[in-house]
Coordinates of C-alpha atoms in Angstrom, one line a residue:
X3 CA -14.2 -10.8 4.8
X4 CA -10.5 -9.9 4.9
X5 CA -9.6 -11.9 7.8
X6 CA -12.0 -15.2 7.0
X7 CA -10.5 -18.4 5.3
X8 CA -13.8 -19.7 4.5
X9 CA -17.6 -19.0 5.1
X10 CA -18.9 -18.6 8.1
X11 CA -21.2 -22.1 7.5
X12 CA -18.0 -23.8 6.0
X13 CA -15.0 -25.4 7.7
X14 CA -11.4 -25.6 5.7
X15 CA -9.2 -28.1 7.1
X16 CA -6.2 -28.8 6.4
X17 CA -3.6 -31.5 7.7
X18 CA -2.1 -29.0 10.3
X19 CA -4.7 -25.9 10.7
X20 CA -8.3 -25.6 11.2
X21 CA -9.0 -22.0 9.8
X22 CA -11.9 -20.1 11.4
X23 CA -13.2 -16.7 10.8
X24 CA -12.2 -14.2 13.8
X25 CA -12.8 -11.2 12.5
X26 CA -14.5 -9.6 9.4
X27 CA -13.0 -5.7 8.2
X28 CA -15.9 -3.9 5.9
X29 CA -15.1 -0.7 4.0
X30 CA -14.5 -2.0 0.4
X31 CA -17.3 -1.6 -2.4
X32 CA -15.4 -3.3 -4.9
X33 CA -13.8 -6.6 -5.2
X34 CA -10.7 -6.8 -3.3
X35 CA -8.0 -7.9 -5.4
X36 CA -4.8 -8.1 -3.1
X37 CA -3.7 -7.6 0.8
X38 CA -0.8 -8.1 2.6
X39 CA 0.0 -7.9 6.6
X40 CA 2.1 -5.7 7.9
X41 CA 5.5 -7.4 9.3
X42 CA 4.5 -6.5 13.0
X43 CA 1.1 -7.9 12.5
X44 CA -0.8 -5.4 13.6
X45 CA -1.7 -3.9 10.4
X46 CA -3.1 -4.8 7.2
X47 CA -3.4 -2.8 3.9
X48 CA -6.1 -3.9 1.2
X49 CA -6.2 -3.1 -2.4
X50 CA -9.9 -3.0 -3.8
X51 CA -11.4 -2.4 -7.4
X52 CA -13.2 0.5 -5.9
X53 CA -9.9 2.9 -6.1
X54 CA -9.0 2.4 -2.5
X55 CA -6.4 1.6 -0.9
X56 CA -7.1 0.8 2.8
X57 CA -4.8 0.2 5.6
X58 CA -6.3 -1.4 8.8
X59 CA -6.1 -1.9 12.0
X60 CA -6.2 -5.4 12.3
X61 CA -6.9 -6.4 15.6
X62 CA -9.7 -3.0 16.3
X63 CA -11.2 -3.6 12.9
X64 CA -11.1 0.1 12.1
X65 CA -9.3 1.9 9.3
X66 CA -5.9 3.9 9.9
X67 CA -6.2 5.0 6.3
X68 CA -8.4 5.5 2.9
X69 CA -6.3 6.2 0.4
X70 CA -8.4 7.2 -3.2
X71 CA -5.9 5.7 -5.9
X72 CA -5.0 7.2 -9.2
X73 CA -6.6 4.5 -11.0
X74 CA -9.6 2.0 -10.1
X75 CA -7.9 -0.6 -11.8
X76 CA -5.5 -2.1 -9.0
X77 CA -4.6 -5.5 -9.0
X78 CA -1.9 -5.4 -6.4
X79 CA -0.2 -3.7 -3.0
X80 CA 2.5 -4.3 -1.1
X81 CA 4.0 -3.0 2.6
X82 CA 7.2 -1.3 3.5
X83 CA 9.2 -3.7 6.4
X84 CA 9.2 -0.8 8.6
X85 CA 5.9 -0.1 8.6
X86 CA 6.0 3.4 7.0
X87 CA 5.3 3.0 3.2
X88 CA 2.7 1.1 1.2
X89 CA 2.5 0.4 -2.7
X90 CA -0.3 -0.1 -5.2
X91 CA 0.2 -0.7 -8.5
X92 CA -2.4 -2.1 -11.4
X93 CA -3.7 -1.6 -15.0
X94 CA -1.9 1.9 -15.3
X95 CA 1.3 -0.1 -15.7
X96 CA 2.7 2.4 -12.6
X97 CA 3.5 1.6 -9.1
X98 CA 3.0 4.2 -6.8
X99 CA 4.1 4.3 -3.4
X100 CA 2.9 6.2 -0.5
X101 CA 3.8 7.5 2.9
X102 CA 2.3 6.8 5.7
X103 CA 2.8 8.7 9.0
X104 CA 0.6 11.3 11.3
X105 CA -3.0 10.6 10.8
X106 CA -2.1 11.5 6.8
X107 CA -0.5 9.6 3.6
X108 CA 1.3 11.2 1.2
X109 CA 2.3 10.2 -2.3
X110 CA 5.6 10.2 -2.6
X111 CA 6.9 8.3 -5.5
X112 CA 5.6 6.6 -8.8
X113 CA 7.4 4.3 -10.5
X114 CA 7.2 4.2 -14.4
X115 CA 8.7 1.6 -16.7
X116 CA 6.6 -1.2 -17.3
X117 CA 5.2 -1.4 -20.4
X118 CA 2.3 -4.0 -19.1
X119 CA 0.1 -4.1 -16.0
X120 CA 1.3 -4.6 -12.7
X121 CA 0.9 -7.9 -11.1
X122 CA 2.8 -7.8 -8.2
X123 CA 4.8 -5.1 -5.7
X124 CA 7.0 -6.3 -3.0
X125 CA 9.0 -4.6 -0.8
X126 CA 12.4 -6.2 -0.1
X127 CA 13.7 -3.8 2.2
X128 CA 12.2 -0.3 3.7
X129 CA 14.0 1.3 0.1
X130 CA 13.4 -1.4 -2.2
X131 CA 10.6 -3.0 -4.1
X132 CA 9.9 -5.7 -6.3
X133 CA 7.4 -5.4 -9.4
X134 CA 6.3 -7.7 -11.9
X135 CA 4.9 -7.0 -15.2
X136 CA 2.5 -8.6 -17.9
X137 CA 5.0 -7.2 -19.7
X138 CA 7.1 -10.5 -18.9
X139 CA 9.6 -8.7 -16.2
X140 CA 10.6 -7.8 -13.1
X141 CA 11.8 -4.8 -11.8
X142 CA 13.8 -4.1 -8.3
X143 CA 13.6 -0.3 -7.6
X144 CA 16.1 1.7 -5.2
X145 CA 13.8 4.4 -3.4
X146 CA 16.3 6.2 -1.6
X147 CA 16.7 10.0 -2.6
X148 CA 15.5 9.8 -6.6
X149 CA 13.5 6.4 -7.4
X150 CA 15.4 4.1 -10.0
X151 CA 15.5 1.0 -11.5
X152 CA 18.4 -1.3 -9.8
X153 CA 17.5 -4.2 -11.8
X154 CA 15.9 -5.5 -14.3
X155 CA 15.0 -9.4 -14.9
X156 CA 13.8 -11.0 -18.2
X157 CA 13.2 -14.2 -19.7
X158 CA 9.8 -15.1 -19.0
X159 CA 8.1 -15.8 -22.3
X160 CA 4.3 -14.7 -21.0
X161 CA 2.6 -12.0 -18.0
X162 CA 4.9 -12.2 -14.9
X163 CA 1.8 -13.2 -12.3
X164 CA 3.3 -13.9 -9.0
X165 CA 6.3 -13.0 -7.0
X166 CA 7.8 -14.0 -3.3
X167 CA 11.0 -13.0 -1.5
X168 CA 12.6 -15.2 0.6
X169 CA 11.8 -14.1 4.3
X170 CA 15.8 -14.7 4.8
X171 CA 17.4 -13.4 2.2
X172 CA 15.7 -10.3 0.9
X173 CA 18.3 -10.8 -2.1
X174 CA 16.7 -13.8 -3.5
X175 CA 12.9 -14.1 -5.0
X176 CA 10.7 -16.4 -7.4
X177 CA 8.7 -15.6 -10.1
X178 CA 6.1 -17.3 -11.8
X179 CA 5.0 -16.6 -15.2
X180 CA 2.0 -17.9 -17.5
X181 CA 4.5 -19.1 -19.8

């Protein structure tokens, strides 16, 4: 269930929300190891151990897109702010983004230079996006024209595991780190 925060028999409360099932989005056959809305809302795109990456229509529970991955091994994905790329990254140590637009996707970049899995990918901006790396760094990547690295942040002493941009300031982000 993609959209449930807990079974259907169980009730999660919390101090402000009650969090109910409303809808349930089936297409994965493997475990579904990251999702992420779309920034209208409208959308969704999952990441699954099956080698898909599926973006949904969230409120018609059908599926826009199936894309087959270059690797089964996916642990995260990530989409654009203007609706028009997503990203998938995972054991291969790559993140590849892809374009999304007329009824087709198209692969149109992968970025290469972790030298560990990929944890996370964020987009910052419609041309930027965030990885992190069991190799114990992040990377912020300029898409426009020829992908390249823009920056790149050490000094985590273990597997870079999570990251989050600031909603407000697309310039500033956390990481956390099993160090």
């Amino acid at each position: 269930s993609i959209l449930g925060g807990a079974s259907k028999n169980a009730k999660l409360a919390t101090n402000f929300v009650n969090l109910k099932e409303r809808k349930t989005l089936t297409g994965h056959f493997g475990k579904i190891c990251a999702m992420q809305w779309s920034r209208t809302g409208k959308n969704i795109v999952s990441a699954a151990q099956d080698g898909k990456l599926i973006i949904w229509s969230a409120f018609f529970q059908h599926k826009l897109y199936v894309i087959t991955l270059n690797s089964t091994w996916v642990m995260t994905c990530g989409y654009s702010p203007d609706g028009q790329h997503v990203a998938s990254g995972g054991l291969d140590n790559n993140c590849t983004i892809y374009r999304l637009g007329d009824q087709k996707y198209h692969q149109v970049s992968q970025l290469r230079r972790h030298d560990g899995y990929l944890s996370t990918c964020n987009f910052t901006r419609k041309d930027e996006v965030l990885t992190s790396s069991g190799d114990k760094t992040c990377i912020l990547w300029d898409l426009k024209d020829t992908p390249r690295v823009k920056s790149h942040f050490y000094g985590h002493n273990g597997d870079v595991v999570s990251t989050s941009i600031d909603s407000t300031n697309p310039n500033m982000f956390v990481s956390g780190s099993s160090d």
